[in-house]
CSV table of C-alpha atoms and ligand atoms in Angstrom, one decimal:
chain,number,residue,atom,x,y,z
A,1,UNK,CA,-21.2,-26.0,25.3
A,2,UNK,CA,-18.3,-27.9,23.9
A,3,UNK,CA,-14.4,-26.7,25.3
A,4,UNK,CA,-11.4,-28.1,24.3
A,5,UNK,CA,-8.4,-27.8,26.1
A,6,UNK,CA,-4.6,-28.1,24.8
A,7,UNK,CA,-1.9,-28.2,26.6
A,8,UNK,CA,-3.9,-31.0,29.4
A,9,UNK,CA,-1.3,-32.4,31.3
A,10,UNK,CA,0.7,-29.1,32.3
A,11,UNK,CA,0.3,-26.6,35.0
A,12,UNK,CA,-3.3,-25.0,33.9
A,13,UNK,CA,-4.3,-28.0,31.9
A,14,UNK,CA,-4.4,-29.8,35.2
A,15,UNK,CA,-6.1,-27.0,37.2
A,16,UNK,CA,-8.6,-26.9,34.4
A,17,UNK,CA,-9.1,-30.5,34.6
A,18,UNK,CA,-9.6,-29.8,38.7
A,19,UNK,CA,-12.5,-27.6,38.4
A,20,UNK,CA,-14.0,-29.1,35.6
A,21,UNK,CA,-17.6,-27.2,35.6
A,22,UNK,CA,-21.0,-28.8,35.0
A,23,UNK,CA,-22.7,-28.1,32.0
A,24,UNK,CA,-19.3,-27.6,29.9
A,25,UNK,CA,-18.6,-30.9,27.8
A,26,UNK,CA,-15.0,-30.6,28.4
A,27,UNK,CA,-12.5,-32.3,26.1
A,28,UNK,CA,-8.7,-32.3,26.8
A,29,UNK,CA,-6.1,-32.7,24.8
A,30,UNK,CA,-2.1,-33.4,25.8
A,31,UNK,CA,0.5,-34.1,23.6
A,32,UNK,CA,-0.6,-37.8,23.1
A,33,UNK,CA,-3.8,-36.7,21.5
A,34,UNK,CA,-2.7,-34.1,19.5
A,35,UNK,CA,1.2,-33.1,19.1
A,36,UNK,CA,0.4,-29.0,18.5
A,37,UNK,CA,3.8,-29.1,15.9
A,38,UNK,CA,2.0,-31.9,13.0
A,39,UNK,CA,-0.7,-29.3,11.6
A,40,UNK,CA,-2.5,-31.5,10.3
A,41,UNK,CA,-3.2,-33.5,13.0
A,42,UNK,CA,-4.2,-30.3,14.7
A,43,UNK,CA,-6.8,-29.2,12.2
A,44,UNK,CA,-8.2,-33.1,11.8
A,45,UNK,CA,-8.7,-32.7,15.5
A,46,UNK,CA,-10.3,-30.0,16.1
A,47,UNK,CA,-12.7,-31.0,13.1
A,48,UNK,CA,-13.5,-34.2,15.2
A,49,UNK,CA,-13.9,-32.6,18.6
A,50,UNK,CA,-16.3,-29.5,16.4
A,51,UNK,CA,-15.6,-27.1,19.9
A,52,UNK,CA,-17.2,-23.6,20.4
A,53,UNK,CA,-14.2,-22.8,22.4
A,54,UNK,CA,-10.4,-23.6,22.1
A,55,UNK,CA,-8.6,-22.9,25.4
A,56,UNK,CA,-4.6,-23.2,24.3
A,57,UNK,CA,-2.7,-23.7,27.8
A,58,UNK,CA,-0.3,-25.4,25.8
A,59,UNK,CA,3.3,-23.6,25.5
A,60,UNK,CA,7.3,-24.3,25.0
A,61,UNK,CA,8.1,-23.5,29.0
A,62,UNK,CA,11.4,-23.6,29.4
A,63,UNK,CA,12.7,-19.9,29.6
A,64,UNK,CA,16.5,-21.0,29.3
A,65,UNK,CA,16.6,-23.6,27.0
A,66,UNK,CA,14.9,-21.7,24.4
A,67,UNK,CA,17.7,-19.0,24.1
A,68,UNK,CA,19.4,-22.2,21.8
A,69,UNK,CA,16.5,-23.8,20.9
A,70,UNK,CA,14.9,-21.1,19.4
A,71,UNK,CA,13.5,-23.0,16.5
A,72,UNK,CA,11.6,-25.9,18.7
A,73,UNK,CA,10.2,-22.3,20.9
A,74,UNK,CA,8.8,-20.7,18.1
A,75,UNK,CA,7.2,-24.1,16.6
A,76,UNK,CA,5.1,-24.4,19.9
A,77,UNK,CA,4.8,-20.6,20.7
A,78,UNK,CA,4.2,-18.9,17.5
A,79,UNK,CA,3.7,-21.4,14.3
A,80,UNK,CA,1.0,-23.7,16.4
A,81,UNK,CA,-1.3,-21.2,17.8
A,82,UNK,CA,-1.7,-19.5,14.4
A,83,UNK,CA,-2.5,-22.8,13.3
A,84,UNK,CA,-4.9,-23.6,15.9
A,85,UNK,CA,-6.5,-19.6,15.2
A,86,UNK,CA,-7.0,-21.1,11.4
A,87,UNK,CA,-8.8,-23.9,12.2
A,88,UNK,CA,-11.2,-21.6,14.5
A,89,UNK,CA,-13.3,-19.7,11.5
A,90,UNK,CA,-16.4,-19.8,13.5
A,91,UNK,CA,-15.0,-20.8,17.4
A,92,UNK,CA,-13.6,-18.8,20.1
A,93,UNK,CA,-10.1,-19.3,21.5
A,94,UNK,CA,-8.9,-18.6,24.6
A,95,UNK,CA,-4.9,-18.0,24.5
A,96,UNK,CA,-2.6,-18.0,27.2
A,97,UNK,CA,0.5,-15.8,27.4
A,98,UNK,CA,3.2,-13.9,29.5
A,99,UNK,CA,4.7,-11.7,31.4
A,100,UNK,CA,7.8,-11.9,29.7
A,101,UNK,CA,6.5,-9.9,26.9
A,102,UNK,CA,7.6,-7.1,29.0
A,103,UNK,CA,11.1,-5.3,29.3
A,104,UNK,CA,10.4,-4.8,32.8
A,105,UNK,CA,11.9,-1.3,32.8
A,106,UNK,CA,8.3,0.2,34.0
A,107,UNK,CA,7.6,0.8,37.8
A,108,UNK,CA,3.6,0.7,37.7
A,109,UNK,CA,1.6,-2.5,37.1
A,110,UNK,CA,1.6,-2.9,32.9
A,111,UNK,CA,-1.3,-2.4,31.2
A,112,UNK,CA,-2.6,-4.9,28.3
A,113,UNK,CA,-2.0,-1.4,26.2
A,114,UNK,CA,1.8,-0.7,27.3
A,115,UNK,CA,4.2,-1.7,24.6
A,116,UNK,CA,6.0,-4.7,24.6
A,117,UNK,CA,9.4,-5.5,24.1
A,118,UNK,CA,10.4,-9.0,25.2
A,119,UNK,CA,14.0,-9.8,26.9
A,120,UNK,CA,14.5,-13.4,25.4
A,121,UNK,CA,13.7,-15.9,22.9
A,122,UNK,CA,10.8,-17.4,25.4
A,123,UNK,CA,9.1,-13.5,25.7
A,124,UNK,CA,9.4,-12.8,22.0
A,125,UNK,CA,8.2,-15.9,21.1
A,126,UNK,CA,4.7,-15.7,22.8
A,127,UNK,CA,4.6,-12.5,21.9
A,128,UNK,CA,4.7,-13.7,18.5
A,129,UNK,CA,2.0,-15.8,19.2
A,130,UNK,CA,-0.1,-13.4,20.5
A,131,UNK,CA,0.2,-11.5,17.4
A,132,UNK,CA,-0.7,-14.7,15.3
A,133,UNK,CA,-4.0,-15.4,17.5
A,134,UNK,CA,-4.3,-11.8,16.7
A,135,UNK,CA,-4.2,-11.1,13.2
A,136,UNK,CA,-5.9,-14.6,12.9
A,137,UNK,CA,-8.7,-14.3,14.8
A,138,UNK,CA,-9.4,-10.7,15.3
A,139,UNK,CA,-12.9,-10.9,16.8
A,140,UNK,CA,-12.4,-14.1,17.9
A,141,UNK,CA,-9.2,-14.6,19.9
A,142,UNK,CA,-9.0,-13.7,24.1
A,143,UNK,CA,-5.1,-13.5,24.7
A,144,UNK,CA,-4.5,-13.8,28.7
A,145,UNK,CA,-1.2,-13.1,29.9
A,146,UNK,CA,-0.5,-14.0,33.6
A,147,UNK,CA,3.2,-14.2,35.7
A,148,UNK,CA,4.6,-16.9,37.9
A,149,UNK,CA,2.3,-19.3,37.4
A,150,UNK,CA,2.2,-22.3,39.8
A,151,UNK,CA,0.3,-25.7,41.0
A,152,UNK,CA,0.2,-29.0,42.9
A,153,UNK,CA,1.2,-30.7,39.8
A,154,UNK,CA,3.8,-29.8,37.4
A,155,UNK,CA,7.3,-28.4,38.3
A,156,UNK,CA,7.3,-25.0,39.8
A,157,UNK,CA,8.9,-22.1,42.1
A,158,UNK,CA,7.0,-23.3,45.1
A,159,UNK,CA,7.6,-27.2,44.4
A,160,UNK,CA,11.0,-26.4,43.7
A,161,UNK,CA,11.7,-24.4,47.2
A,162,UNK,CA,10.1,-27.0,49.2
A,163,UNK,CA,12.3,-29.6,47.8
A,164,UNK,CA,15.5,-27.5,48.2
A,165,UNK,CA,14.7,-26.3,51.6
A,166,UNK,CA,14.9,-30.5,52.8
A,167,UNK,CA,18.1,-30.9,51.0
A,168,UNK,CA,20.1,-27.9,51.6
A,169,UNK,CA,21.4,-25.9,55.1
A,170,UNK,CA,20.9,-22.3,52.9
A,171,UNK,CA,19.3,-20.7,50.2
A,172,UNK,CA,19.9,-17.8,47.7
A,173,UNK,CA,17.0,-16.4,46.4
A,174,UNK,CA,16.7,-13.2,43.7
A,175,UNK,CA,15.3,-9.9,45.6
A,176,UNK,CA,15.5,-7.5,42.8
A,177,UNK,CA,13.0,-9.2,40.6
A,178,UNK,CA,8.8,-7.9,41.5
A,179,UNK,CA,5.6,-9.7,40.4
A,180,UNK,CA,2.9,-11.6,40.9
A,181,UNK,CA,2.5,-15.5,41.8
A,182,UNK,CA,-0.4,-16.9,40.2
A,183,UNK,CA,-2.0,-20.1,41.6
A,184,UNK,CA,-3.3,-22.1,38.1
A,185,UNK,CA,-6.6,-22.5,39.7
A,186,UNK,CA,-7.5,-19.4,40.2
A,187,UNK,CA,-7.0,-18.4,36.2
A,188,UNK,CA,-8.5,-21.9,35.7
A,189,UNK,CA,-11.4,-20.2,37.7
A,190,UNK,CA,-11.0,-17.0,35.7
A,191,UNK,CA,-11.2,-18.8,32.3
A,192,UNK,CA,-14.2,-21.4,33.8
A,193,UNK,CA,-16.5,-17.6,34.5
A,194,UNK,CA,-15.5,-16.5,30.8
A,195,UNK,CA,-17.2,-19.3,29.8
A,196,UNK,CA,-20.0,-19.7,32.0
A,197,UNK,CA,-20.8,-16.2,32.3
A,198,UNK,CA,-20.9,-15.8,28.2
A,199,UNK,CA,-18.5,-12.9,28.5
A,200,UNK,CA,-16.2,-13.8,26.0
A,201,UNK,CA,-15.0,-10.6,24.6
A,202,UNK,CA,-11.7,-10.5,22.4
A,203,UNK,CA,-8.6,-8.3,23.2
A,204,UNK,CA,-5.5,-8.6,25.4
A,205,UNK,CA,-6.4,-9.5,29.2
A,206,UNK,CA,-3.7,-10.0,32.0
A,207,UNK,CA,-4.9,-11.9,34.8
A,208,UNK,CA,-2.8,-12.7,38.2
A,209,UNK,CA,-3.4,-13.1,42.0
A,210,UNK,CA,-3.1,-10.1,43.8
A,211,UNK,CA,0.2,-8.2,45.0
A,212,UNK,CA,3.8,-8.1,44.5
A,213,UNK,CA,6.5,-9.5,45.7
A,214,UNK,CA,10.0,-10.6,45.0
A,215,UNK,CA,11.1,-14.2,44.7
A,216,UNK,CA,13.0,-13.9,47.8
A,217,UNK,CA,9.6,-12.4,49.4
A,218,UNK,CA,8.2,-15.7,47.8
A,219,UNK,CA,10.7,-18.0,49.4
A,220,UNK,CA,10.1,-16.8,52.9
A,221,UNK,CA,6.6,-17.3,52.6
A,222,UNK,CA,6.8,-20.7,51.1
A,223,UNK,CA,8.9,-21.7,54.2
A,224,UNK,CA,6.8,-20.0,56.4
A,225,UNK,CA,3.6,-22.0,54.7
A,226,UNK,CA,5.4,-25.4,54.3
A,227,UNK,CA,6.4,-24.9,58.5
A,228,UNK,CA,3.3,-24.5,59.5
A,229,UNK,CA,1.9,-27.1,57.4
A,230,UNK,CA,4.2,-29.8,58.7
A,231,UNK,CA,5.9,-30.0,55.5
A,232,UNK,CA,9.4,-29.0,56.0
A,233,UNK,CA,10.7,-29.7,59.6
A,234,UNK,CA,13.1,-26.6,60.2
A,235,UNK,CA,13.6,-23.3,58.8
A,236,UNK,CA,16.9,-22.5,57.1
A,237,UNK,CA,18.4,-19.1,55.8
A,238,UNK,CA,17.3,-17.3,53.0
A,239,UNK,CA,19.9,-15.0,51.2
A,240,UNK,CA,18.4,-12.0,49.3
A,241,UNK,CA,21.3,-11.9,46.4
A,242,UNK,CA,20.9,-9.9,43.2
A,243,UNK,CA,20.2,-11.1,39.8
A,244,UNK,CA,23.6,-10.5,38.6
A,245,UNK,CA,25.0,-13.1,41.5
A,246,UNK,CA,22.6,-15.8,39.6
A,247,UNK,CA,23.4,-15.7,35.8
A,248,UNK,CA,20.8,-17.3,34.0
A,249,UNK,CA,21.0,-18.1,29.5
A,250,UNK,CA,17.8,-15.8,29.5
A,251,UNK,CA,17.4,-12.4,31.1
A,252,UNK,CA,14.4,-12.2,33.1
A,253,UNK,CA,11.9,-8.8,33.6
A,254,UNK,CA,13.1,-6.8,36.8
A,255,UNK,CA,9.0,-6.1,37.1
A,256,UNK,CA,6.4,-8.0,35.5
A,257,UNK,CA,3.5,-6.6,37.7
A,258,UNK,CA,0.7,-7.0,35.7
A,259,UNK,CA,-2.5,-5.1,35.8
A,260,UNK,CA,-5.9,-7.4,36.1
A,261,UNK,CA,-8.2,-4.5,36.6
A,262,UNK,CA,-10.1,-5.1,32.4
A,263,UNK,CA,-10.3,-8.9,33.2
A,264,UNK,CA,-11.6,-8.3,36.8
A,265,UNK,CA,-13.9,-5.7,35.0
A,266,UNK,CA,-15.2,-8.6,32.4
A,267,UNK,CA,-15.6,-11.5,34.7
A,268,UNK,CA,-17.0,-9.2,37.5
A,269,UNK,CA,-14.7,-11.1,40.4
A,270,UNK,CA,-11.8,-9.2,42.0
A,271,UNK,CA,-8.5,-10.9,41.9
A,272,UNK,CA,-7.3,-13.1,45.1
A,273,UNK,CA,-4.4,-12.4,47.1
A,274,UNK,CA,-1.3,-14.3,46.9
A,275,UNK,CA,-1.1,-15.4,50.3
A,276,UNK,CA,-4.6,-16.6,50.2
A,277,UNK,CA,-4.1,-18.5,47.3
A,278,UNK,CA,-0.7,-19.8,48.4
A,279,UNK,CA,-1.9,-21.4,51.8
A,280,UNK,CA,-5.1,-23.1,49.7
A,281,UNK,CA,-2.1,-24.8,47.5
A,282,UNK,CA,-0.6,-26.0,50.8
A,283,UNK,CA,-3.7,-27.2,51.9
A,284,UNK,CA,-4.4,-29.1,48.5
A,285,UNK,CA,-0.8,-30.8,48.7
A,286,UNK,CA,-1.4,-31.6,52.5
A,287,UNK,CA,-5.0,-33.3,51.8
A,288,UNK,CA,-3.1,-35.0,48.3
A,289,UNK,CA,-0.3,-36.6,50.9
A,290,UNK,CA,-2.8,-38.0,53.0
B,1,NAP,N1,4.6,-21.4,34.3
B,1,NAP,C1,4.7,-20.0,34.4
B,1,NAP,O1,5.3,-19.5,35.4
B,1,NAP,C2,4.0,-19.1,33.4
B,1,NAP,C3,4.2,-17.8,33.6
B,1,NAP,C4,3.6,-16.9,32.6
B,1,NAP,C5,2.8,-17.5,31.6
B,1,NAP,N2,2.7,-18.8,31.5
B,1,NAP,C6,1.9,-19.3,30.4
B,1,NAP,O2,0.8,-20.0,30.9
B,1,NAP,C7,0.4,-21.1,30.1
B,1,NAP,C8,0.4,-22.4,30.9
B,1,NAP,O3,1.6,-22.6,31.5
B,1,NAP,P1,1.9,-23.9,32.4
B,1,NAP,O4,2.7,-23.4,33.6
B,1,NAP,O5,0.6,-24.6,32.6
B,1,NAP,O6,2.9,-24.6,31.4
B,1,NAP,P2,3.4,-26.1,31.5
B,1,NAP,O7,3.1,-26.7,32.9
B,1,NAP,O8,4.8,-26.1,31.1
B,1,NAP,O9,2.5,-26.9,30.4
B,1,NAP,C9,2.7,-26.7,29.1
B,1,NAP,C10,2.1,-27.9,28.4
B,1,NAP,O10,2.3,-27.7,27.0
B,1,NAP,C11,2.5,-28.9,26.4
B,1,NAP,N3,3.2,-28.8,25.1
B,1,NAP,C12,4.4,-28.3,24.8
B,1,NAP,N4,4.6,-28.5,23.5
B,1,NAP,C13,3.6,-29.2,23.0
B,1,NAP,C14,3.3,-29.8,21.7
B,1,NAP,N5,4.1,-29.7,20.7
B,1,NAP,N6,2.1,-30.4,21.5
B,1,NAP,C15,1.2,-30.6,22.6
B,1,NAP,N7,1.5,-30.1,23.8
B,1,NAP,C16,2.6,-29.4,24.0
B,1,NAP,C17,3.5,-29.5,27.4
B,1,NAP,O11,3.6,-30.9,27.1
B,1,NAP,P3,4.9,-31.7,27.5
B,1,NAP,O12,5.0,-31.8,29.0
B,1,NAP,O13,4.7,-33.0,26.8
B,1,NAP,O14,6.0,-30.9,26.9
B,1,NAP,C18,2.9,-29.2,28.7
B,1,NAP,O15,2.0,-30.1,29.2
B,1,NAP,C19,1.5,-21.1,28.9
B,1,NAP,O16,1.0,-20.4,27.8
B,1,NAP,C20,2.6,-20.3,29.5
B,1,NAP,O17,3.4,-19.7,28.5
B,1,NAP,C21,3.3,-19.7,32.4
């Protein structure tokens, strides 16, 4: 079974690359390879790779810089993955998306069926890709959308603490914003079973570790992890502030809780919690320092 992978060297490129199954011939594609903006390279390389499965981590990231550069999003976010859906006529794609396609105004986990309505320039732009894949590819295209997403490699929320909690005496942290960390392996994992198990069914899917927290919830643990790991030395304060006392270019959903029940459904695994899945990434950065 032949998978390529865009989007390689990010967060879930690398955790895809880290789990790498038997049986799968496994091709995968960064930037280098195959810039996702020049369509044409695009198409002539998905003709030369010939995959029964496109699995498009690839994404324009950076939530704040797109409220400007709205033009260089929507390339990446929207224009390339209907691209990559035409080149698909008879191959199955796997597309990831977001949390932020959400308003965040609900108080229960969303649904893939609740309606969207993106805060920013980053959220309506995947939407907008979503809807490409969509209208593309309608029996073809899986569209996963997962929250917080975060790894050994790649700059992060958890990366980011840890580095801030050596350099700094305090830290304020948001503690009116709710959802879900996902560690990129365990969607790596989640996409890997889609595969293996031949369960490939198209639709919208959401797909995160278990529980909610706030980032401030997150921060506390992360310190708590990184202590006991040996990672950071001492513990330092953490401030619960409010999102208005951290202004950000884009506005960010007060709850992205997402629910995972369908996907749990198709793949037949339930979801991992948080915590579980936040001590194996401490244990995976402990055994990469040795
Ligand atoms: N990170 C999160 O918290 C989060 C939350 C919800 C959903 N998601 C979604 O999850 C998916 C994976 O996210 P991630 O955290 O793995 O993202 P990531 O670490 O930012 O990786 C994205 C990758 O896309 C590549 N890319 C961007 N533009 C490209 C282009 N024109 N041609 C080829 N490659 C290009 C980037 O390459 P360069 O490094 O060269 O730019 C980068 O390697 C994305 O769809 C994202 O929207 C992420």
């Amino acid at each position: 079974m032949s998978v390529l992978v865009f989007g390689a060297e990010g967060q879930l490129g690398q955790a895809l690359q880290s789990i790498a199954p038997p049986g799968l011939e496994l091709t995968y594609a960064g930037r280098t390879e195959c810039d996702l903006t020049d369509a044409n390279a695009v198409s002539d390389y998905i003709d030369r790779i010939d995959p029964e499965y496109i699995i498009n981590c690839a994404a324009y990231t950076a939530v704040d810089k797109a409220e400007e550069d709205v033009e260089a999003c929507y390339k990446v976010n929207r224009d390339a993955v209907r691209h990559i859906a035409e080149c698909c006529a008879n191959r199955k794609l796997i597309h990831i998306s977001t949390d932020f396609v959400f308003d965040g105004k609900q108080r229960t986990p969303y649904t893939p069926e609740d309606p969207t309505a993106p805060l920013g320039v980053y959220g309506a732009s995947k939407l907008a890709g979503e809807q490409a894949a969509l209208e593309t590819l309608p029996n073809q295209a899986m569209i996963i959308r997962t929250s917080w997403v975060y790894y050994t490699i790649g700059e992060n929320f958890v990366k980011t603490m840890l580095r801030l909690m050596v350099e700094k005496e305090s830290l304020s942290v948001v503690s009116d914003q709710r959802g879900s960390p996902t560690f990129a392996k365990s969607l790596a994992e989640t996409i890997r079973r889609i595969i293996v198990q031949s369960c490939f069914t198209p639709g919208i899917y959401h797909w995160t570790d278990a529980g909610d927290i706030t980032w401030w919830d997150f921060a506390k643990a992360i310190q708590e992890e990184g202590v006991s790991k040996g990672l950071i030395a001492d513990t330092i304060p953490i401030v619960p502030i409010q999102t208005s006392d951290y202004p950000t270019p884009a506005q960010r959903p007060a709850y992205s809780v997402l629910d995972t029940t369908k996907l749990e459904n198709l793949v037949e695994q339930g979801a991992t919690p948080w915590r579980h899945n936040l001590n194996q990434m401490f244990e995976e950065f402990r055994s990469n320092e040795r």
